Coordinates of N, CA and C in Angstrom, one line a residue:
X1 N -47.7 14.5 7.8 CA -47.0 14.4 9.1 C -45.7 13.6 8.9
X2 N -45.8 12.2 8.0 CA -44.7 11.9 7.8 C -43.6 12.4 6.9
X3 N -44.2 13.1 5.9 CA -43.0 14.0 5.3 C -42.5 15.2 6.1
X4 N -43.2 15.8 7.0 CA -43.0 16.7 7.8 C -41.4 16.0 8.6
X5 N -41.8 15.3 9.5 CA -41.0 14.1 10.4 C -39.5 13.7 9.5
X6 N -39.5 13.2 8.2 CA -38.6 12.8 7.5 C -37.8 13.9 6.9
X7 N -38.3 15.3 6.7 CA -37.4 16.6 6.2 C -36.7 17.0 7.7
X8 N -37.9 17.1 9.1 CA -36.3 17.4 10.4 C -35.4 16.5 10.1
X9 N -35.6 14.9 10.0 CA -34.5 14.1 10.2 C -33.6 14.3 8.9
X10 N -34.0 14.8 7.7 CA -33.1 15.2 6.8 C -32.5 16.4 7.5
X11 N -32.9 17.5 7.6 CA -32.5 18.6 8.4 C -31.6 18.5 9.2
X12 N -31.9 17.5 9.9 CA -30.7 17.2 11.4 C -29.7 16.4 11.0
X13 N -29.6 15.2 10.1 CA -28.5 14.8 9.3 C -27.4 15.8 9.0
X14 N -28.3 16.9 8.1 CA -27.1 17.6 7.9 C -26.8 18.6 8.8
X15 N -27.1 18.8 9.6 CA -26.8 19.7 10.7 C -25.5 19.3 11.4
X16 N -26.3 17.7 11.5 CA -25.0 17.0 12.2 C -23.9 16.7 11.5
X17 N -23.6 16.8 10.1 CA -22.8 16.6 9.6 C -22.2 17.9 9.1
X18 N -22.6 19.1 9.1 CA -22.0 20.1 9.2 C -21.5 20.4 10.7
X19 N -22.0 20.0 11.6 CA -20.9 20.4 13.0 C -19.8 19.3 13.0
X20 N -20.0 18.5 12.3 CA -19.0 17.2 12.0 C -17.7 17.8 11.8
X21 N -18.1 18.1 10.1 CA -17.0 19.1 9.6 C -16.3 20.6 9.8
X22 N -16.9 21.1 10.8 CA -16.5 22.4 11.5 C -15.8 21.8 12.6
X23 N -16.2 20.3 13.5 CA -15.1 20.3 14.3 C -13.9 19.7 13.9
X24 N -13.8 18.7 12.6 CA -12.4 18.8 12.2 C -12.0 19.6 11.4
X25 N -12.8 20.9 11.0 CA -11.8 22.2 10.5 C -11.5 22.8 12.0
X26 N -12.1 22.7 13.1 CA -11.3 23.5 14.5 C -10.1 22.8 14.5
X27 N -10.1 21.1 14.6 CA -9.3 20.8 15.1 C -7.5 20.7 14.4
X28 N -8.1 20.9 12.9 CA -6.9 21.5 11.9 C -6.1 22.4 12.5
X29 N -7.2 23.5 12.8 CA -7.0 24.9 13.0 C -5.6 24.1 14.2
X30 N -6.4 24.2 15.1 CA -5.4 23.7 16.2 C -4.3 23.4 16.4
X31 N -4.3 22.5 15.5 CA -3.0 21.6 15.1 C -2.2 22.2 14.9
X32 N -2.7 23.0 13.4 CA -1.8 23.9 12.7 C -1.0 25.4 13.6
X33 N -1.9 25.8 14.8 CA -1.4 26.6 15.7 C -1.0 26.0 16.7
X34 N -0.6 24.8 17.1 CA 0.1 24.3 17.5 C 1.3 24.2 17.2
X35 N 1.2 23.6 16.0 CA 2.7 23.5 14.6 C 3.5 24.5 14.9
X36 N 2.7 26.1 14.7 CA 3.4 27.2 14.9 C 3.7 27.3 15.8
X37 N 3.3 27.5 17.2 CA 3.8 28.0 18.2 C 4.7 27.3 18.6
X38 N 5.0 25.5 18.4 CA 6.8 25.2 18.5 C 7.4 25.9 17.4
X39 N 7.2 26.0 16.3 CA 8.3 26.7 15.8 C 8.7 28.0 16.0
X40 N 7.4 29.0 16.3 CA 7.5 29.7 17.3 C 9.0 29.7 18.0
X41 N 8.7 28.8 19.3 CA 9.2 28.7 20.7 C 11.1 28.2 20.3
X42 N 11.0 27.0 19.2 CA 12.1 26.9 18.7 C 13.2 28.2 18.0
X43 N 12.5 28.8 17.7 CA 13.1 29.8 17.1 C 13.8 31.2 18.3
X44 N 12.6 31.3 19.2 CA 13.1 32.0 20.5 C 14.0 31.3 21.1
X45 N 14.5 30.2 21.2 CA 15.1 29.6 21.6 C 16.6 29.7 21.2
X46 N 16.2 29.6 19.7 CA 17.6 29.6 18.7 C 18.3 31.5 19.4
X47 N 17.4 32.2 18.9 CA 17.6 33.5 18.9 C 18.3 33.9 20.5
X48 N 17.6 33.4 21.3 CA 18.2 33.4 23.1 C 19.6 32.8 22.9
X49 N 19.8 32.0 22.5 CA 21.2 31.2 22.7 C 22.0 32.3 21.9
X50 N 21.7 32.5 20.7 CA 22.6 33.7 19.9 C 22.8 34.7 20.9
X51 N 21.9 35.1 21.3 CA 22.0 36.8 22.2 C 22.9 36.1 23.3
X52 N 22.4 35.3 23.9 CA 23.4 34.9 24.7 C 24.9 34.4 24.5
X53 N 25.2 34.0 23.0 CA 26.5 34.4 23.0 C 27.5 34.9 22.9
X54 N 26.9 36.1 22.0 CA 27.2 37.5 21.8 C 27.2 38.0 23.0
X55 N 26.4 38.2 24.2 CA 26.8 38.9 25.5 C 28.3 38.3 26.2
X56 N 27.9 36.7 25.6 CA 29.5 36.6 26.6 C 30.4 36.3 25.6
X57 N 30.7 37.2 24.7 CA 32.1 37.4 24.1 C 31.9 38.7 24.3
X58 N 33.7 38.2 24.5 CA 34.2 39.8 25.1 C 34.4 40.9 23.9
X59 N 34.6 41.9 24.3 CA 34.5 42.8 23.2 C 35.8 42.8 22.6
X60 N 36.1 43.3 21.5 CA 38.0 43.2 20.8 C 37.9 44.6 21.4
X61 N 39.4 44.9 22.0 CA 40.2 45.4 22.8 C 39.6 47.0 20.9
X62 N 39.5 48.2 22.1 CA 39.2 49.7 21.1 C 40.6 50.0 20.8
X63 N 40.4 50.5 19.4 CA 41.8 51.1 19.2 C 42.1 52.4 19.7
X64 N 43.0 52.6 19.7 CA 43.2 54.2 20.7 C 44.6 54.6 19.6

């Protein structure tokens, strides 16, 4: 009975210590898709300004 008792609590140790480590590999994850999506967002940003200021330069005069 007591070896019984002492293998769940070995069992559940690592149980618990494998959801330990899965939640700071989620929370990597996260991070790291966080990371991206500013640079992401920085980059739309850069790219928006460009387009926008190529729309407002005028065009050079066509040759004819």
């Amino acid at each position: 009975m007591k070896a019984e008792a002492d293998a769940a609590a070995a069992t559940a140790e690592i149980d618990a210590q494998n959801a330990a480590a899965e939640a700071a590999t989620a929370q990597a994850d996260a991070e790291k898709a966080k990371a991206e999506a500013a640079a992401a967002a920085e980059k739309a940003k850069t790219n928006l300004g460009i387009a926008t200021e190529a729309a407002n330069t005028p065009a050079p005069p066509a040759n004819q």
